[in-house]
């Protein structure tokens, strides 16, 4: 099997419902992993991609990749492609004293979890196996040097330091996920930095107000796809914006999917 690394960048807010009842003020929470980070389960990844590519691929290709559709008497055949959960990498947080409204923030544990999984499947294109824990001092956030002309910049209103040149060099190898301007957080506890919650309503319904949690636009996930061919047949170069989760009619869940190229062959390893 060949492994493809896929970056998923939220172009709009994303809501993939957890499907669980709760007694919080939030009526509809998003799917989360054991660490409390947002995720998109593999069944949702596969379903959204099947729905999208049904307009771009013929029936034989669809059934080869995704399997035959489920019927009343027969379950989905599975298909030859294997889809993984989408795992959280980074999310935007607000900036103060900066010309930029927000910055993409990641944590060392989330990035190292990604690198470990990529190493396990021999598809690590970044040349590193593990990132060091930076010297945060009294700060919870460290930003890149291109914020140096904005020395009073704060992330979520908190004092913010700068990554050292050596630290930034290590993290910059992941710029395909983090971009040129990013921040590293000591921690991003959901209780301290909760996901946004929006109020929803439906005209004419007695229970017309509810609260829904979303993953904010610009957040970044990654996922893996295993395929029998060395070149993935799903052409994300031509068809790269796919809608995941619910509320498509109000513009939620539109996500840019990009294949991260390997250095040489499809399954190149880290140096």
mmCIF file of C-alpha atoms in Angstrom:
data_model
loop_
_atom_site.group_PDB
_atom_site.id
_atom_site.type_symbol
_atom_site.label_atom_id
_atom_site.label_comp_id
_atom_site.label_asym_id
_atom_site.label_seq_id
_atom_site.Cartn_x
_atom_site.Cartn_y
_atom_site.Cartn_z
ATOM 1 C CA UNK A 1 0.000 0.000 0.000
ATOM 2 C CA UNK A 2 1.084 3.584 -0.668
ATOM 3 C CA UNK A 3 0.525 6.402 1.795
ATOM 4 C CA UNK A 4 -0.581 9.924 0.906
ATOM 5 C CA UNK A 5 -0.323 12.806 3.373
ATOM 6 C CA UNK A 6 -3.174 15.274 3.012
ATOM 7 C CA UNK A 7 -3.335 18.754 4.502
ATOM 8 C CA UNK A 8 -6.846 20.026 5.279
ATOM 9 C CA UNK A 9 -7.190 23.789 5.693
ATOM 10 C CA UNK A 10 -10.576 25.110 6.822
ATOM 11 C CA UNK A 11 -11.638 27.909 4.489
ATOM 12 C CA UNK A 12 -14.821 28.428 6.515
ATOM 13 C CA UNK A 13 -15.953 27.417 9.994
ATOM 14 C CA UNK A 14 -16.352 23.651 10.330
ATOM 15 C CA UNK A 15 -19.004 21.742 12.275
ATOM 16 C CA UNK A 16 -18.841 17.952 12.324
ATOM 17 C CA UNK A 17 -21.342 16.991 14.993
ATOM 18 C CA UNK A 18 -20.193 14.707 17.802
ATOM 19 C CA UNK A 19 -23.652 13.132 17.920
ATOM 20 C CA UNK A 20 -23.549 12.993 21.705
ATOM 21 C CA UNK A 21 -26.039 14.479 24.138
ATOM 22 C CA UNK A 22 -24.711 16.728 26.879
ATOM 23 C CA UNK A 23 -25.959 19.048 29.567
ATOM 24 C CA UNK A 24 -23.722 21.995 28.736
ATOM 25 C CA UNK A 25 -24.803 25.345 27.385
ATOM 26 C CA UNK A 26 -23.518 24.091 23.996
ATOM 27 C CA UNK A 27 -26.201 22.009 22.296
ATOM 28 C CA UNK A 28 -24.099 20.688 19.398
ATOM 29 C CA UNK A 29 -20.426 20.025 20.054
ATOM 30 C CA UNK A 30 -17.869 19.067 17.406
ATOM 31 C CA UNK A 31 -16.135 15.692 17.277
ATOM 32 C CA UNK A 32 -13.073 15.524 19.553
ATOM 33 C CA UNK A 33 -10.303 13.046 20.250
ATOM 34 C CA UNK A 34 -9.220 11.768 23.684
ATOM 35 C CA UNK A 35 -7.107 14.910 24.228
ATOM 36 C CA UNK A 36 -10.088 17.190 23.636
ATOM 37 C CA UNK A 37 -8.813 18.360 20.249
ATOM 38 C CA UNK A 38 -11.242 18.642 17.319
ATOM 39 C CA UNK A 39 -11.152 15.806 14.807
ATOM 40 C CA UNK A 40 -13.068 14.448 11.823
ATOM 41 C CA UNK A 41 -13.646 10.713 12.013
ATOM 42 C CA UNK A 42 -12.512 8.598 9.084
ATOM 43 C CA UNK A 43 -16.088 7.665 8.155
ATOM 44 C CA UNK A 44 -16.851 11.367 7.715
ATOM 45 C CA UNK A 45 -13.725 11.872 5.606
ATOM 46 C CA UNK A 46 -14.606 8.949 3.355
ATOM 47 C CA UNK A 47 -18.283 9.927 3.062
ATOM 48 C CA UNK A 48 -17.573 13.542 2.151
ATOM 49 C CA UNK A 49 -14.962 12.559 -0.411
ATOM 50 C CA UNK A 50 -17.225 9.949 -1.955
ATOM 51 C CA UNK A 51 -20.045 12.459 -2.289
ATOM 52 C CA UNK A 52 -17.743 15.036 -3.848
ATOM 53 C CA UNK A 53 -15.939 12.734 -6.276
ATOM 54 C CA UNK A 54 -19.175 11.088 -7.389
ATOM 55 C CA UNK A 55 -19.478 14.109 -9.691
ATOM 56 C CA UNK A 56 -15.947 13.735 -11.076
ATOM 57 C CA UNK A 57 -15.241 10.000 -11.347
ATOM 58 C CA UNK A 58 -16.975 7.178 -13.190
ATOM 59 C CA UNK A 59 -18.844 4.409 -11.352
ATOM 60 C CA UNK A 60 -16.037 1.849 -11.634
ATOM 61 C CA UNK A 61 -13.451 4.245 -10.187
ATOM 62 C CA UNK A 62 -15.779 5.228 -7.344
ATOM 63 C CA UNK A 63 -16.438 1.610 -6.402
ATOM 64 C CA UNK A 64 -12.749 0.771 -6.604
ATOM 65 C CA UNK A 65 -11.810 3.620 -4.271
ATOM 66 C CA UNK A 66 -14.792 3.779 -1.906
ATOM 67 C CA UNK A 67 -16.564 0.448 -2.365
ATOM 68 C CA UNK A 68 -20.121 -0.166 -3.456
ATOM 69 C CA UNK A 69 -22.757 2.025 -1.766
ATOM 70 C CA UNK A 70 -24.572 0.501 1.179
ATOM 71 C CA UNK A 71 -28.061 -0.821 0.529
ATOM 72 C CA UNK A 72 -30.844 -2.153 2.714
ATOM 73 C CA UNK A 73 -29.572 -5.694 2.288
ATOM 74 C CA UNK A 74 -25.833 -5.179 1.774
ATOM 75 C CA UNK A 75 -23.220 -3.138 3.626
ATOM 76 C CA UNK A 76 -20.600 -0.912 1.982
ATOM 77 C CA UNK A 77 -17.976 -3.116 0.308
ATOM 78 C CA UNK A 78 -15.168 -0.993 1.762
ATOM 79 C CA UNK A 79 -13.190 -0.193 -1.352
ATOM 80 C CA UNK A 80 -9.436 -0.511 -1.863
ATOM 81 C CA UNK A 81 -8.546 2.855 -0.339
ATOM 82 C CA UNK A 82 -8.175 3.279 3.439
ATOM 83 C CA UNK A 83 -9.119 6.585 5.061
ATOM 84 C CA UNK A 84 -7.808 7.823 8.429
ATOM 85 C CA UNK A 85 -9.231 10.277 10.958
ATOM 86 C CA UNK A 86 -8.314 13.914 10.356
ATOM 87 C CA UNK A 87 -6.113 15.064 13.233
ATOM 88 C CA UNK A 88 -5.834 18.621 14.532
ATOM 89 C CA UNK A 89 -2.602 20.521 13.905
ATOM 90 C CA UNK A 90 -3.230 24.231 14.472
ATOM 91 C CA UNK A 91 -5.921 26.872 14.892
ATOM 92 C CA UNK A 92 -6.013 30.674 14.640
ATOM 93 C CA UNK A 93 -6.001 32.832 17.756
ATOM 94 C CA UNK A 94 -6.517 36.569 18.016
ATOM 95 C CA UNK A 95 -3.632 39.045 17.939
ATOM 96 C CA UNK A 96 -3.380 42.429 19.631
ATOM 97 C CA UNK A 97 -0.936 45.235 18.772
ATOM 98 C CA UNK A 98 -0.384 43.746 15.322
ATOM 99 C CA UNK A 99 -1.436 44.565 11.778
ATOM 100 C CA UNK A 100 -2.553 40.933 11.522
ATOM 101 C CA UNK A 101 -5.913 39.967 13.046
ATOM 102 C CA UNK A 102 -4.860 36.427 13.984
ATOM 103 C CA UNK A 103 -2.029 33.935 13.931
ATOM 104 C CA UNK A 104 -1.991 30.179 13.381
ATOM 105 C CA UNK A 105 -1.042 28.449 16.642
ATOM 106 C CA UNK A 106 0.229 24.888 17.110
ATOM 107 C CA UNK A 107 1.569 22.876 20.048
ATOM 108 C CA UNK A 108 4.665 20.709 20.203
ATOM 109 C CA UNK A 109 2.713 17.572 21.265
ATOM 110 C CA UNK A 110 0.288 17.869 18.321
ATOM 111 C CA UNK A 111 3.130 18.313 15.850
ATOM 112 C CA UNK A 112 5.152 15.452 17.331
ATOM 113 C CA UNK A 113 2.109 13.166 17.233
ATOM 114 C CA UNK A 114 1.875 13.906 13.515
ATOM 115 C CA UNK A 115 5.578 13.222 12.938
ATOM 116 C CA UNK A 116 5.352 9.920 14.828
ATOM 117 C CA UNK A 117 2.421 8.729 12.721
ATOM 118 C CA UNK A 118 4.152 9.774 9.499
ATOM 119 C CA UNK A 119 7.273 7.860 10.508
ATOM 120 C CA UNK A 120 5.177 4.773 11.266
ATOM 121 C CA UNK A 121 3.762 4.826 7.726
ATOM 122 C CA UNK A 122 7.066 5.862 6.121
ATOM 123 C CA UNK A 123 5.651 9.034 4.600
ATOM 124 C CA UNK A 124 7.491 11.771 6.490
ATOM 125 C CA UNK A 125 8.651 14.432 3.987
ATOM 126 C CA UNK A 126 9.918 16.958 6.556
ATOM 127 C CA UNK A 127 13.347 15.569 7.427
ATOM 128 C CA UNK A 128 12.680 15.601 11.194
ATOM 129 C CA UNK A 129 11.368 12.991 13.626
ATOM 130 C CA UNK A 130 10.741 15.050 16.755
ATOM 131 C CA UNK A 131 10.554 18.735 17.611
ATOM 132 C CA UNK A 132 12.187 20.162 20.758
ATOM 133 C CA UNK A 133 10.164 21.885 23.464
ATOM 134 C CA UNK A 134 11.036 25.598 23.188
ATOM 135 C CA UNK A 135 12.134 27.799 26.059
ATOM 136 C CA UNK A 136 8.853 29.577 26.821
ATOM 137 C CA UNK A 137 10.022 31.335 29.988
ATOM 138 C CA UNK A 138 6.946 33.042 31.442
ATOM 139 C CA UNK A 139 5.135 33.116 28.092
ATOM 140 C CA UNK A 140 2.502 30.716 26.838
ATOM 141 C CA UNK A 141 3.109 31.722 23.210
ATOM 142 C CA UNK A 142 6.207 32.193 21.069
ATOM 143 C CA UNK A 143 5.912 33.783 17.627
ATOM 144 C CA UNK A 144 8.207 33.808 14.616
ATOM 145 C CA UNK A 145 10.848 36.470 14.024
ATOM 146 C CA UNK A 146 8.790 38.189 11.326
ATOM 147 C CA UNK A 147 6.748 39.677 14.180
ATOM 148 C CA UNK A 148 9.903 41.348 15.571
ATOM 149 C CA UNK A 149 8.839 44.813 14.377
ATOM 150 C CA UNK A 150 5.711 44.368 16.525
ATOM 151 C CA UNK A 151 7.407 43.750 19.862
ATOM 152 C CA UNK A 152 4.226 44.379 21.883
ATOM 153 C CA UNK A 153 2.215 41.776 20.003
ATOM 154 C CA UNK A 154 -0.033 39.673 22.225
ATOM 155 C CA UNK A 155 -1.820 36.405 21.440
ATOM 156 C CA UNK A 156 -5.256 36.287 23.088
ATOM 157 C CA UNK A 157 -4.193 39.281 25.175
ATOM 158 C CA UNK A 158 -1.268 37.425 26.753
ATOM 159 C CA UNK A 159 2.406 38.516 26.739
ATOM 160 C CA UNK A 160 4.205 36.766 23.915
ATOM 161 C CA UNK A 161 7.851 35.925 23.293
ATOM 162 C CA UNK A 162 9.843 34.972 20.197
ATOM 163 C CA UNK A 163 11.202 31.667 19.002
ATOM 164 C CA UNK A 164 14.993 31.576 18.939
ATOM 165 C CA UNK A 165 16.634 31.306 15.517
ATOM 166 C CA UNK A 166 17.492 27.633 16.131
ATOM 167 C CA UNK A 167 13.982 26.824 17.346
ATOM 168 C CA UNK A 168 12.347 28.624 14.459
ATOM 169 C CA UNK A 169 14.552 26.804 11.976
ATOM 170 C CA UNK A 170 13.312 23.433 13.277
ATOM 171 C CA UNK A 171 9.649 24.467 13.215
ATOM 172 C CA UNK A 172 9.946 26.198 9.840
ATOM 173 C CA UNK A 173 10.479 22.772 8.239
ATOM 174 C CA UNK A 174 6.743 22.347 8.788
ATOM 175 C CA UNK A 175 5.865 25.591 7.005
ATOM 176 C CA UNK A 176 3.712 23.656 4.521
ATOM 177 C CA UNK A 177 1.351 23.228 7.484
ATOM 178 C CA UNK A 178 2.124 26.321 9.559
ATOM 179 C CA UNK A 179 2.842 28.973 6.932
ATOM 180 C CA UNK A 180 5.551 31.616 7.168
ATOM 181 C CA UNK A 181 4.045 33.420 10.178
ATOM 182 C CA UNK A 182 2.944 31.245 13.119
ATOM 183 C CA UNK A 183 3.063 30.762 16.883
ATOM 184 C CA UNK A 184 3.872 27.829 19.159
ATOM 185 C CA UNK A 185 1.880 27.468 22.379
ATOM 186 C CA UNK A 186 3.043 25.865 25.612
ATOM 187 C CA UNK A 187 -0.487 24.503 25.898
ATOM 188 C CA UNK A 188 -3.872 25.003 24.248
ATOM 189 C CA UNK A 189 -6.169 23.577 26.891
ATOM 190 C CA UNK A 190 -9.774 23.594 25.558
ATOM 191 C CA UNK A 191 -10.965 24.977 28.900
ATOM 192 C CA UNK A 192 -8.665 27.976 28.513
ATOM 193 C CA UNK A 193 -8.958 28.479 24.755
ATOM 194 C CA UNK A 194 -12.389 27.081 23.854
ATOM 195 C CA UNK A 195 -13.622 26.716 20.319
ATOM 196 C CA UNK A 196 -16.047 29.408 19.115
ATOM 197 C CA UNK A 197 -19.748 28.888 19.780
ATOM 198 C CA UNK A 198 -22.403 30.382 17.530
ATOM 199 C CA UNK A 199 -26.131 30.849 18.092
ATOM 200 C CA UNK A 200 -28.419 29.218 15.527
ATOM 201 C CA UNK A 201 -32.137 29.583 14.999
ATOM 202 C CA UNK A 202 -34.928 28.343 12.765
ATOM 203 C CA UNK A 203 -37.851 30.599 11.964
ATOM 204 C CA UNK A 204 -41.229 29.103 12.858
ATOM 205 C CA UNK A 205 -39.855 26.505 15.260
ATOM 206 C CA UNK A 206 -40.881 26.732 18.930
ATOM 207 C CA UNK A 207 -37.405 25.602 19.959
ATOM 208 C CA UNK A 208 -35.776 27.924 17.503
ATOM 209 C CA UNK A 209 -32.547 28.808 19.328
ATOM 210 C CA UNK A 210 -29.582 26.538 19.939
ATOM 211 C CA UNK A 211 -25.831 26.889 20.360
ATOM 212 C CA UNK A 212 -23.336 25.184 18.110
ATOM 213 C CA UNK A 213 -19.594 24.742 18.493
ATOM 214 C CA UNK A 214 -17.373 25.228 15.434
ATOM 215 C CA UNK A 215 -13.763 24.771 14.427
ATOM 216 C CA UNK A 216 -12.760 28.245 13.205
ATOM 217 C CA UNK A 217 -11.767 29.030 9.641
ATOM 218 C CA UNK A 218 -7.997 28.799 8.946
ATOM 219 C CA UNK A 219 -7.627 25.810 11.287
ATOM 220 C CA UNK A 220 -5.427 23.031 9.906
ATOM 221 C CA UNK A 221 -5.783 19.242 10.084
ATOM 222 C CA UNK A 222 -3.942 16.379 8.440
ATOM 223 C CA UNK A 223 -5.044 12.932 7.384
ATOM 224 C CA UNK A 224 -3.602 9.891 5.635
ATOM 225 C CA UNK A 225 -4.993 7.848 2.748
ATOM 226 C CA UNK A 226 -3.662 4.390 1.892
ATOM 227 C CA UNK A 227 -4.014 3.342 -1.742
ATOM 228 C CA UNK A 228 -2.809 0.440 -3.903
ATOM 229 C CA UNK A 229 -1.382 2.806 -6.537
ATOM 230 C CA UNK A 230 1.736 4.957 -6.042
ATOM 231 C CA UNK A 231 -0.151 7.964 -7.451
ATOM 232 C CA UNK A 232 -3.415 8.805 -5.755
ATOM 233 C CA UNK A 233 -6.289 8.726 -8.253
ATOM 234 C CA UNK A 234 -8.199 11.400 -6.370
ATOM 235 C CA UNK A 235 -6.933 14.469 -8.191
ATOM 236 C CA UNK A 236 -6.713 17.155 -5.490
ATOM 237 C CA UNK A 237 -4.795 19.442 -7.819
ATOM 238 C CA UNK A 238 -7.981 19.944 -9.834
ATOM 239 C CA UNK A 239 -10.607 19.205 -7.179
ATOM 240 C CA UNK A 240 -9.316 20.449 -3.856
ATOM 241 C CA UNK A 241 -12.206 22.177 -2.026
ATOM 242 C CA UNK A 242 -14.409 19.616 -0.312
ATOM 243 C CA UNK A 243 -17.233 20.216 2.154
ATOM 244 C CA UNK A 244 -17.091 18.264 5.431
ATOM 245 C CA UNK A 245 -19.717 18.027 8.148
ATOM 246 C CA UNK A 246 -23.084 19.729 8.286
ATOM 247 C CA UNK A 247 -24.527 23.134 7.416
ATOM 248 C CA UNK A 248 -23.235 23.320 3.852
ATOM 249 C CA UNK A 249 -26.148 25.601 2.974
ATOM 250 C CA UNK A 250 -24.775 28.287 5.300
ATOM 251 C CA UNK A 251 -21.213 27.910 4.070
ATOM 252 C CA UNK A 252 -19.714 25.716 6.769
ATOM 253 C CA UNK A 253 -17.142 22.999 6.320
ATOM 254 C CA UNK A 254 -15.546 24.093 3.047
ATOM 255 C CA UNK A 255 -12.002 22.780 3.256
ATOM 256 C CA UNK A 256 -8.977 22.998 0.977
ATOM 257 C CA UNK A 257 -7.362 19.555 0.642
ATOM 258 C CA UNK A 258 -3.751 19.509 -0.571
ATOM 259 C CA UNK A 259 -1.387 16.583 -1.078
ATOM 260 C CA UNK A 260 1.960 17.172 0.651
ATOM 261 C CA UNK A 261 4.563 15.899 -1.832
ATOM 262 C CA UNK A 262 7.228 13.421 -0.819
ATOM 263 C CA UNK A 263 10.905 14.319 -1.507
ATOM 264 C CA UNK A 264 11.403 11.571 -4.078
ATOM 265 C CA UNK A 265 9.053 8.607 -4.295
ATOM 266 C CA UNK A 266 5.487 8.518 -2.979
ATOM 267 C CA UNK A 267 6.706 6.992 0.278
ATOM 268 C CA UNK A 268 9.905 8.851 1.102
ATOM 269 C CA UNK A 269 11.092 8.702 4.700
ATOM 270 C CA UNK A 270 12.551 11.325 6.973
ATOM 271 C CA UNK A 271 16.280 11.825 6.931
#
